[in-house]
PDB file of C-alpha atoms in Angstrom:
ATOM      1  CA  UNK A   1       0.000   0.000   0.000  1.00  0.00           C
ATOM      2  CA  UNK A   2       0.948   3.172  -0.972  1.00  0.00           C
ATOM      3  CA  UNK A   3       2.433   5.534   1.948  1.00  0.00           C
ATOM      4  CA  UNK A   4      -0.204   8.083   3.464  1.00  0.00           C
ATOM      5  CA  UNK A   5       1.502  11.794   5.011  1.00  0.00           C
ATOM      6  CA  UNK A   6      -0.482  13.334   7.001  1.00  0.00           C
ATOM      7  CA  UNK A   7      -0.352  16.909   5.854  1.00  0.00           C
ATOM      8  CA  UNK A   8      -2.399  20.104   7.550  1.00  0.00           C
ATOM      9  CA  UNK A   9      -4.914  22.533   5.645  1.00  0.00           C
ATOM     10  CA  UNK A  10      -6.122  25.673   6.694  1.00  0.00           C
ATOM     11  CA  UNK A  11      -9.425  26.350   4.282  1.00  0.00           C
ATOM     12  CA  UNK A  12     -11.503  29.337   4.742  1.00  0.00           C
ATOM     13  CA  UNK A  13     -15.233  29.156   5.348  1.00  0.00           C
ATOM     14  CA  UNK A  14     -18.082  31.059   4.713  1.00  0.00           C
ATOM     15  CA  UNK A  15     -21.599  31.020   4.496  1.00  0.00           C
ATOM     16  CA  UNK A  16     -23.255  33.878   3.794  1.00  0.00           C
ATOM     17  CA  UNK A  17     -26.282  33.133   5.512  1.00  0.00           C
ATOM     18  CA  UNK A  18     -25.040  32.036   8.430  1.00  0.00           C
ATOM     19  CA  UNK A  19     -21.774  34.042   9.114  1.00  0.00           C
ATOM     20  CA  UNK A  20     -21.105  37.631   9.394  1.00  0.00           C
ATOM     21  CA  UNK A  21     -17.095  37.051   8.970  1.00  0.00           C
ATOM     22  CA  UNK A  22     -14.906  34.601   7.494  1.00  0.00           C
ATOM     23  CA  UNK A  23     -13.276  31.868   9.607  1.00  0.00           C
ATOM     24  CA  UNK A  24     -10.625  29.336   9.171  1.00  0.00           C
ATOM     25  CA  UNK A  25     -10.863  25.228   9.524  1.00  0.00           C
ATOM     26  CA  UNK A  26      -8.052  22.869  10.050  1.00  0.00           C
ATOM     27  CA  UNK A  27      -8.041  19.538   8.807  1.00  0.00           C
ATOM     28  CA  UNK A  28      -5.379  16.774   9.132  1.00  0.00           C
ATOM     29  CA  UNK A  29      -5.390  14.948   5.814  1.00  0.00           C
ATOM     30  CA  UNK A  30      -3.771  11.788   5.177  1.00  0.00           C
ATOM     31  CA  UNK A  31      -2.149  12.176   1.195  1.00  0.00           C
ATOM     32  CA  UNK A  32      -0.406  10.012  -0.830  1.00  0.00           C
ATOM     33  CA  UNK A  33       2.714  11.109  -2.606  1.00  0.00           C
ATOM     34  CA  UNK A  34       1.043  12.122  -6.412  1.00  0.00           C
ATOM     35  CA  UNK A  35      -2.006  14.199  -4.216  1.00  0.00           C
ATOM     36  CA  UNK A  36      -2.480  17.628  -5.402  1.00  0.00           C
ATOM     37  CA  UNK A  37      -4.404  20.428  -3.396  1.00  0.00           C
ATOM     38  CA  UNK A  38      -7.517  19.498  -4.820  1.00  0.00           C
ATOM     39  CA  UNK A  39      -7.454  15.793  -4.497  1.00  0.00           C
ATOM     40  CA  UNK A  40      -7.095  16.729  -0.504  1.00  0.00           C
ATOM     41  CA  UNK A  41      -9.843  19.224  -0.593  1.00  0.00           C
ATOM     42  CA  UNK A  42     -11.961  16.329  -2.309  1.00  0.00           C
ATOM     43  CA  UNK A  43     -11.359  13.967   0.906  1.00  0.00           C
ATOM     44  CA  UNK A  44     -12.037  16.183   3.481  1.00  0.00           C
ATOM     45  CA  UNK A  45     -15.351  17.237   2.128  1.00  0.00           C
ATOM     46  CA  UNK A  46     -16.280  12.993   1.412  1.00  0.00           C
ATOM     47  CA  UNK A  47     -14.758  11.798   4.088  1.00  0.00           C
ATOM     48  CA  UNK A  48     -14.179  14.967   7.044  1.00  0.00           C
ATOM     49  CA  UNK A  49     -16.671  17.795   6.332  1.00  0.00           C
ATOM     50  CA  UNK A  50     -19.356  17.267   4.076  1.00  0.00           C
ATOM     51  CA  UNK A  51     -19.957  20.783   3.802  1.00  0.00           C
ATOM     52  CA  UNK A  52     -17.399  22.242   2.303  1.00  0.00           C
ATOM     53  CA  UNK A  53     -17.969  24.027  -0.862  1.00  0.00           C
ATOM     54  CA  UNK A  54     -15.556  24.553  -3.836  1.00  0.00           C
ATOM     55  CA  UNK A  55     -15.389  24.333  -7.327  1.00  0.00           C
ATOM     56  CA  UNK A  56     -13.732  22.048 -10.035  1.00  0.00           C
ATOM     57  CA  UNK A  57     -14.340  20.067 -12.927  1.00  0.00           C
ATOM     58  CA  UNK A  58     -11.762  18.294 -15.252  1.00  0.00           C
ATOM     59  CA  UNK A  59      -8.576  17.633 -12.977  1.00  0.00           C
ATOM     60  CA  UNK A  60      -6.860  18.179 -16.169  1.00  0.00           C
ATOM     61  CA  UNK A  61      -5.648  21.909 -15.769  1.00  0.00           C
ATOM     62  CA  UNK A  62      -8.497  22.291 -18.846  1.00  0.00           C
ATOM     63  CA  UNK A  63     -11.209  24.051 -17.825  1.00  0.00           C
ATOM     64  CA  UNK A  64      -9.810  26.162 -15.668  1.00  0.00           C
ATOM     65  CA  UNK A  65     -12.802  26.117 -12.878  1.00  0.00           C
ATOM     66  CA  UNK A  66     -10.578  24.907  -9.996  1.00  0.00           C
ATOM     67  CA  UNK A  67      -8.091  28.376  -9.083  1.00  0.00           C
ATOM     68  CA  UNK A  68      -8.018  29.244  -5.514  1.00  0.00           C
ATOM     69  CA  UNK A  69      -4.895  30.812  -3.358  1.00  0.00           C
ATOM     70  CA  UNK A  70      -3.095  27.777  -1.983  1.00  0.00           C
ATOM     71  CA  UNK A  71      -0.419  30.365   0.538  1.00  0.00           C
ATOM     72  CA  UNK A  72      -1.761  33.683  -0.906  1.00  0.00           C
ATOM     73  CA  UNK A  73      -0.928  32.392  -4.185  1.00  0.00           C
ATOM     74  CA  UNK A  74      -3.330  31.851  -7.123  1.00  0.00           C
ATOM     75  CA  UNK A  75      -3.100  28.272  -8.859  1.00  0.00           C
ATOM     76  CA  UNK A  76      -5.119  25.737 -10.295  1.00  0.00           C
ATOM     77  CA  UNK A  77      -5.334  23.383  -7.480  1.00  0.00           C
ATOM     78  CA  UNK A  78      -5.968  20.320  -9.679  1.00  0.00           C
ATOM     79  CA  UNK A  79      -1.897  21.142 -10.599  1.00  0.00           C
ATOM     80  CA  UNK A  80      -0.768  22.015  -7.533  1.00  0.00           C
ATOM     81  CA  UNK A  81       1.188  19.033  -5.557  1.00  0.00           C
ATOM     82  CA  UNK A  82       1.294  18.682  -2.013  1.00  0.00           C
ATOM     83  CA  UNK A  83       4.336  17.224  -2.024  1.00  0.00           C
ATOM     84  CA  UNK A  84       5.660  21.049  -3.495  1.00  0.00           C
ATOM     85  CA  UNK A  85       4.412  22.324  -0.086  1.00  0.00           C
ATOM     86  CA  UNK A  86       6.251  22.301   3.402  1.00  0.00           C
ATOM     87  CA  UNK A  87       4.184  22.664   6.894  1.00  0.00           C
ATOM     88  CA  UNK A  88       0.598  23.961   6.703  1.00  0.00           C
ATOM     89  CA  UNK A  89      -1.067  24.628   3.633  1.00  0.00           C
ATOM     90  CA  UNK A  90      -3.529  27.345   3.614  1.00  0.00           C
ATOM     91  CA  UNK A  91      -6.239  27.492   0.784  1.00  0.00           C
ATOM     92  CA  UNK A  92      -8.789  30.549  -0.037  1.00  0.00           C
ATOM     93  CA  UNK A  93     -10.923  31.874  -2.690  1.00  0.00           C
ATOM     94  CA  UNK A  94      -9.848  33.439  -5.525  1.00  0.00           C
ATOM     95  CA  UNK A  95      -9.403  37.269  -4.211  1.00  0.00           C
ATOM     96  CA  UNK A  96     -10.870  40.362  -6.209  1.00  0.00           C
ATOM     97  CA  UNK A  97     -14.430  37.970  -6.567  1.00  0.00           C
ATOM     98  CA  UNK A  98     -17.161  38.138  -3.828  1.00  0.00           C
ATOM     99  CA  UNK A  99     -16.859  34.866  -2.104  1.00  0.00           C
ATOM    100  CA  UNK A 100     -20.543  32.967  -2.920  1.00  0.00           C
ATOM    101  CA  UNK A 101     -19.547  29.969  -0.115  1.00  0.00           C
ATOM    102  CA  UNK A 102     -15.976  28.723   1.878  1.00  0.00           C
ATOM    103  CA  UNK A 103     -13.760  28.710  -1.823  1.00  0.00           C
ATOM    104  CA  UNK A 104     -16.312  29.018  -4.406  1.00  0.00           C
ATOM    105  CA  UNK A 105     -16.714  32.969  -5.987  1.00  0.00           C
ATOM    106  CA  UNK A 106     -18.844  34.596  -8.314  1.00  0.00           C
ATOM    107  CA  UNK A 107     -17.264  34.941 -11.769  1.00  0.00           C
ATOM    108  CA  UNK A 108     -20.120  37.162 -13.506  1.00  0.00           C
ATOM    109  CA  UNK A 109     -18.339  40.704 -13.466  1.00  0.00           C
ATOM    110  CA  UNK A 110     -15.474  38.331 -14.654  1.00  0.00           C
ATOM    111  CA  UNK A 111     -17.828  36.762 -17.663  1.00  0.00           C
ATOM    112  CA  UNK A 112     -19.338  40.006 -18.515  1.00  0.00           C
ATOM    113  CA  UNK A 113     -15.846  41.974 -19.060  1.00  0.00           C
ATOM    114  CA  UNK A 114     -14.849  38.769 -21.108  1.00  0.00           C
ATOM    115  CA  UNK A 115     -18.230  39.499 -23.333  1.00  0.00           C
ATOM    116  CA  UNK A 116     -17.533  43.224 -23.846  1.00  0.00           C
ATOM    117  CA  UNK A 117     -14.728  42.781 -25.891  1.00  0.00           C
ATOM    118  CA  UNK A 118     -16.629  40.640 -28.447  1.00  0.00           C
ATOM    119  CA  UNK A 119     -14.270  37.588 -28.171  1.00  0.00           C
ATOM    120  CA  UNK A 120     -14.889  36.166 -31.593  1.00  0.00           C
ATOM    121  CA  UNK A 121     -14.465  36.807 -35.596  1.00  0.00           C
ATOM    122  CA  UNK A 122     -16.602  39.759 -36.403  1.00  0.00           C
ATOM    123  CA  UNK A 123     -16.718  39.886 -40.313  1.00  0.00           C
ATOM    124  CA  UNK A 124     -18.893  42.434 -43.003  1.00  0.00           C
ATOM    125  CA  UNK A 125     -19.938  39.160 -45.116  1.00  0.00           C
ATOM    126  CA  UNK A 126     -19.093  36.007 -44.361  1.00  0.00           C
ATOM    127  CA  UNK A 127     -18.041  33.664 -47.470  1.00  0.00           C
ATOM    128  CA  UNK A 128     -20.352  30.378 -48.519  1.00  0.00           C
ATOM    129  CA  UNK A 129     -18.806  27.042 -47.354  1.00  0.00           C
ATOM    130  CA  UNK A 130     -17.991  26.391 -50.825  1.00  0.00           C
ATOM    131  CA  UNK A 131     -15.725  29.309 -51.425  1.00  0.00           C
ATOM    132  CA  UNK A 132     -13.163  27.859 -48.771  1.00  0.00           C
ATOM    133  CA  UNK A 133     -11.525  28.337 -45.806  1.00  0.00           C
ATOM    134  CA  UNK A 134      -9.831  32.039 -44.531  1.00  0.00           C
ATOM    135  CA  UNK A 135      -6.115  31.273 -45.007  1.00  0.00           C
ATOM    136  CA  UNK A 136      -3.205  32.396 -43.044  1.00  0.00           C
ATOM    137  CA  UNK A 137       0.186  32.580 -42.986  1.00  0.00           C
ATOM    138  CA  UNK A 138       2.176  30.570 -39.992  1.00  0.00           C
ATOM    139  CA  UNK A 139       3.263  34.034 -39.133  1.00  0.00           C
ATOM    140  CA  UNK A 140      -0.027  35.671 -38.694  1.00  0.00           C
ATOM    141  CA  UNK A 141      -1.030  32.689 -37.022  1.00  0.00           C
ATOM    142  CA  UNK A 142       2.046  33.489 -34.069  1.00  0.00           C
ATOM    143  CA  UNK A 143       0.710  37.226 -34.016  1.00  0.00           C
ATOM    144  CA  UNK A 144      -2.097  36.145 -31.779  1.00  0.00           C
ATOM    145  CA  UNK A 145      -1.763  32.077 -31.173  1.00  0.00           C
ATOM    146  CA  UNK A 146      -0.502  32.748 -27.211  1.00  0.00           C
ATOM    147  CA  UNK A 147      -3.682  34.526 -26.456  1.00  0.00           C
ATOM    148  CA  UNK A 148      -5.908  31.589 -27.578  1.00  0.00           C
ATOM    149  CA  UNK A 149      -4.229  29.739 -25.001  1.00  0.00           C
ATOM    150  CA  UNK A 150      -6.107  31.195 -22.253  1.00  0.00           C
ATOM    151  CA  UNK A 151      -8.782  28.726 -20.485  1.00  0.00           C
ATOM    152  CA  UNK A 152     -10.573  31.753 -18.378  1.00  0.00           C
ATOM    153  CA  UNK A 153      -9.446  30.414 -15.181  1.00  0.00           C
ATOM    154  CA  UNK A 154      -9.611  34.122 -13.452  1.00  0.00           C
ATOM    155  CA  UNK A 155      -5.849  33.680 -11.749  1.00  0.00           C
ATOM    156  CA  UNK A 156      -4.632  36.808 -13.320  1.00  0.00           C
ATOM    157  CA  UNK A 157      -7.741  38.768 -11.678  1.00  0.00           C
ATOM    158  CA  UNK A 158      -6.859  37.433  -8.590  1.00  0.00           C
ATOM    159  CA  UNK A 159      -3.092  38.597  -9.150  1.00  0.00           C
ATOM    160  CA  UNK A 160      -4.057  41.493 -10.425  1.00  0.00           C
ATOM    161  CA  UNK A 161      -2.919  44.655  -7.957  1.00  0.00           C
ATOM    162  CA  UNK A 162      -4.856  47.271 -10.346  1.00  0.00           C
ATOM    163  CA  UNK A 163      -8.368  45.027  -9.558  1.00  0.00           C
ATOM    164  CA  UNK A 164      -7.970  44.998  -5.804  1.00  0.00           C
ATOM    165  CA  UNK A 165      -8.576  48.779  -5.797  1.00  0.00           C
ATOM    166  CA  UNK A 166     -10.077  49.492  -8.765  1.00  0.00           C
ATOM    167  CA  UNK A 167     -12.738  46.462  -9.768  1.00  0.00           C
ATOM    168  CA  UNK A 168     -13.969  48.193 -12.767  1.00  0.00           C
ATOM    169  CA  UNK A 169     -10.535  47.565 -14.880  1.00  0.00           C
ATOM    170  CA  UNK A 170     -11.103  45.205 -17.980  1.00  0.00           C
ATOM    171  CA  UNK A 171      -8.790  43.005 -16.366  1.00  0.00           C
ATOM    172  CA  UNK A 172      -6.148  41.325 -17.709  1.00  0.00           C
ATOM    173  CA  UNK A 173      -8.009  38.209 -19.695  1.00  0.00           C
ATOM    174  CA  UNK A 174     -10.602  40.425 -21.375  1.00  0.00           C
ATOM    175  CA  UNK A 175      -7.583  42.269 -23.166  1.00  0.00           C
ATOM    176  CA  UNK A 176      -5.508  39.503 -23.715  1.00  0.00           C
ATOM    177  CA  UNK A 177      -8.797  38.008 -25.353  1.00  0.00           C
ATOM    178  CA  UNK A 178      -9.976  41.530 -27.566  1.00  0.00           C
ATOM    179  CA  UNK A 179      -6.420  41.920 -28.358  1.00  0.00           C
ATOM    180  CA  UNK A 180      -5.922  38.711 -29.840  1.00  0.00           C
ATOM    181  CA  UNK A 181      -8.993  38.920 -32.137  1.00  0.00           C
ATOM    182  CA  UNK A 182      -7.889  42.521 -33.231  1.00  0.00           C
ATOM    183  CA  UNK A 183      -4.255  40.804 -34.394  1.00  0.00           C
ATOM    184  CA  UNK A 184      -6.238  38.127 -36.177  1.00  0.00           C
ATOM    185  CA  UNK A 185      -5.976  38.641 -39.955  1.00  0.00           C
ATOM    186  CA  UNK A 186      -9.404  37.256 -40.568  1.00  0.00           C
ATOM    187  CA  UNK A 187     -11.143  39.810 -38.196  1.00  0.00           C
ATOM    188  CA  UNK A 188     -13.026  42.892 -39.033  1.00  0.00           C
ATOM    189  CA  UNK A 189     -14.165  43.772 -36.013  1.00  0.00           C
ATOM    190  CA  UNK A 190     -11.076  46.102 -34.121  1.00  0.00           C
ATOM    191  CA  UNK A 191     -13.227  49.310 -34.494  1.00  0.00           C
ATOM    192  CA  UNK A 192     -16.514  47.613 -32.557  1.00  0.00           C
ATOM    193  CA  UNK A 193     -13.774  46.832 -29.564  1.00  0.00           C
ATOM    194  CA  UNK A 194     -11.869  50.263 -29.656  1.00  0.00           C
ATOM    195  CA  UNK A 195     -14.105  52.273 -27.280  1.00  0.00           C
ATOM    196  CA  UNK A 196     -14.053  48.726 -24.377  1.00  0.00           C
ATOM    197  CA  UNK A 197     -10.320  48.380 -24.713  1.00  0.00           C
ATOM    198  CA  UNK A 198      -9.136  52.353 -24.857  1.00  0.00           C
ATOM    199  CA  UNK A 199     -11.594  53.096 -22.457  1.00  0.00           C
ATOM    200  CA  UNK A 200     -10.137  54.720 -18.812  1.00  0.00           C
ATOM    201  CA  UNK A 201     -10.692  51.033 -17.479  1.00  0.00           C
ATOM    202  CA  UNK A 202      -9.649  49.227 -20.389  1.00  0.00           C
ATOM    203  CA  UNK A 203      -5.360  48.975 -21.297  1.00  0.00           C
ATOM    204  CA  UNK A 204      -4.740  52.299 -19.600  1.00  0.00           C
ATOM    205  CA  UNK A 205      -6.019  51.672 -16.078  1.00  0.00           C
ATOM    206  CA  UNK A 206      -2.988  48.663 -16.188  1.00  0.00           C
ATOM    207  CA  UNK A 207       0.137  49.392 -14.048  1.00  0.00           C
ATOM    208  CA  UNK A 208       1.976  47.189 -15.623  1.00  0.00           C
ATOM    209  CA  UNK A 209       2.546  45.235 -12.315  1.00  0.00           C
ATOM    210  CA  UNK A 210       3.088  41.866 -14.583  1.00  0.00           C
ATOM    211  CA  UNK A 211       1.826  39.656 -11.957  1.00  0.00           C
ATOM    212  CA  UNK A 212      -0.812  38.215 -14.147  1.00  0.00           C
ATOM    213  CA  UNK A 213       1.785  36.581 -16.302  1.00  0.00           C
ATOM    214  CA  UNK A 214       3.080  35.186 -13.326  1.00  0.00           C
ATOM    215  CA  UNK A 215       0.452  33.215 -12.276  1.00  0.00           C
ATOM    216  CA  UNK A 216      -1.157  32.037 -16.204  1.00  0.00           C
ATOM    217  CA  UNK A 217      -0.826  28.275 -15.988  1.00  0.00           C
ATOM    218  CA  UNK A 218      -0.755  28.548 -19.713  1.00  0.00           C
ATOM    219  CA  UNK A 219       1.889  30.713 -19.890  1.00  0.00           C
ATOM    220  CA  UNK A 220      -0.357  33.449 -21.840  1.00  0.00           C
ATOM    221  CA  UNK A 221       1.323  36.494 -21.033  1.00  0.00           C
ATOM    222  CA  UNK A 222      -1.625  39.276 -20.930  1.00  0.00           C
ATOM    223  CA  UNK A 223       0.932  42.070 -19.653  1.00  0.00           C
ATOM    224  CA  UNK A 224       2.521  41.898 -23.438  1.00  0.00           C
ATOM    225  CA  UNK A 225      -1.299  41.970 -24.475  1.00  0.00           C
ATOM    226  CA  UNK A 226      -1.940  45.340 -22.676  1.00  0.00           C
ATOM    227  CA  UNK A 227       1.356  46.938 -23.659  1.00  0.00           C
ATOM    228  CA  UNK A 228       0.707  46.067 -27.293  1.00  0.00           C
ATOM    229  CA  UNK A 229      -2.964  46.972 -27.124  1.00  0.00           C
ATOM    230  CA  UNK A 230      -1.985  50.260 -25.716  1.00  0.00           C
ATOM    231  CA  UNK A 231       0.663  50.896 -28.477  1.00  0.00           C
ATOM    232  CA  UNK A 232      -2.182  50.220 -31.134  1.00  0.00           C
ATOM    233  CA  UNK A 233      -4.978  52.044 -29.665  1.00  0.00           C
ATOM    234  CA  UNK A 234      -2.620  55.617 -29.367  1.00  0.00           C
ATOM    235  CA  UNK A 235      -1.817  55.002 -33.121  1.00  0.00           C
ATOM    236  CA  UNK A 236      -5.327  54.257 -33.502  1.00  0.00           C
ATOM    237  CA  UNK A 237      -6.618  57.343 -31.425  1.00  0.00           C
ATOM    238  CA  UNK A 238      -3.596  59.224 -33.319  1.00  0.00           C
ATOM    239  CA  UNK A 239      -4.781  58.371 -36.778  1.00  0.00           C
ATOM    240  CA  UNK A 240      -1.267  56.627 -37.622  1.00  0.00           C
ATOM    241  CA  UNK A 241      -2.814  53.529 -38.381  1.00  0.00           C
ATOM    242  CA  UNK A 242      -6.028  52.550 -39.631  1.00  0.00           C
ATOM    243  CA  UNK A 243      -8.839  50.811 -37.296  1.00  0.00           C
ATOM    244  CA  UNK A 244      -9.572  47.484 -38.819  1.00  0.00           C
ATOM    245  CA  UNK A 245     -13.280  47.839 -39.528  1.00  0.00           C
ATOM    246  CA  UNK A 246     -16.097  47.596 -41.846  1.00  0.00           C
ATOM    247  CA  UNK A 247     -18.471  49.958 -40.298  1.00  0.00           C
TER     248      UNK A 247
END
């Protein structure tokens, strides 16, 4: 039989109907060696506390529904090993979301800033089927093919410094996202995003603190998107360069 270590979580509760401030639990969990954070969080709620609340899905680092801040840091716990931890391990909710119950948040600002930038091919006509596909080069494709990699898991809004005191910034995925369809070659559409992303919460409310690139566990890097966003939208604002557009 595999051996067991008996490791020590601190996970923050919450339940908004019952509590008027946050509280800590401690659980002694026995892991095996290949555990990760969320494969402990999974025993104590089946086998310590039942009521423990938290989110996750694939286990795969896929779909991106499992981040939380395992020691003030945010990860996706389903890649997170305990074995990569020393004494106590302390997990929370994603910060910068309103906590719904103990480490599950509410991602709707987050999904509605993702909408506004009209993530997807915006075209004038579209072509028939039988006219073909819209071609590009391998080097448009590595204008933009980084940003696709993002999976929406919210870490860089949690690592974000700019959200903790202003929560109306874009945030770092939304721009990463609209910038990505305004370097794609078969998008018309950069003129319908202009006023979201140049907007005083959009690429010029970002400090350029980096720490979303930091934490993407796709190794995105939405601090280049907001510096290059910001380069395009002056020479935009400026005239220098055309929007692409077919209004």
């Amino acid at each position: 039989m595999a051996e067991m270590r008996v490791v020590k979580f601190e996970v923050l509760r919450f339940g908004p109907e019952t509590d008027t401030e946050p509280r800590f639990d401690t659980y002694e969990v026995p892991c095996m060696e290949d555990w990760v954070v969320l494969d402990a969080l999974n025993a104590i709620k089946d086998d310590i506390d039942p009521t423990l609340s938290h989110r996750w899905s694939c286990r795969m680092g896929v779909c991106g529904s499992c981040g939380m801040l395992v020691n003030g840091r945010p990860v996706l716990t389903c890649a997170a090993f305990v074995r990569n931890y020393t004494g106590t391990i302390r997990v929370e909710p994603l910060s910068n979301f309103p906590v719904v119950r103990d480490l599950v948040v509410d991602l709707g600002s987050f999904i509605d800033k993702i909408k506004s930038v009209k993530p997807w091919i915006i075209r004038k006509i579209e072509k028939d089927v039988g006219q073909g596909e819209y071609r590009q080069s391998p080097e448009q494709l590595a204008e933009f093919k980084q940003y696709s990699m993002c999976i929406n898991c919210a870490l860089c809004y949690a690592a974000c410094p700019v959200l903790a005191s202003e929560p109306e910034f874009l945030g770092p995925a939304a721009i990463a996202l609209g910038h990505r369809y305004n370097m794609d070659s078969r998008d018309e559409g950069n003129a319908e995003r202009f006023d979201t992303l140049a907007d005083a919460d959009g690429v010029w409310a970002c400090s350029y603190a980096n720490e979303c690139s930091q934490v993407c566990p796709k190794h995105v890097d939405p601090a280049m998107a907001i510096q290059q966003a910001k380069l395009t939208s002056a020479l935009q604002w400026l005239h220098v360069v055309p929007k692409k557009s077919f209004t």
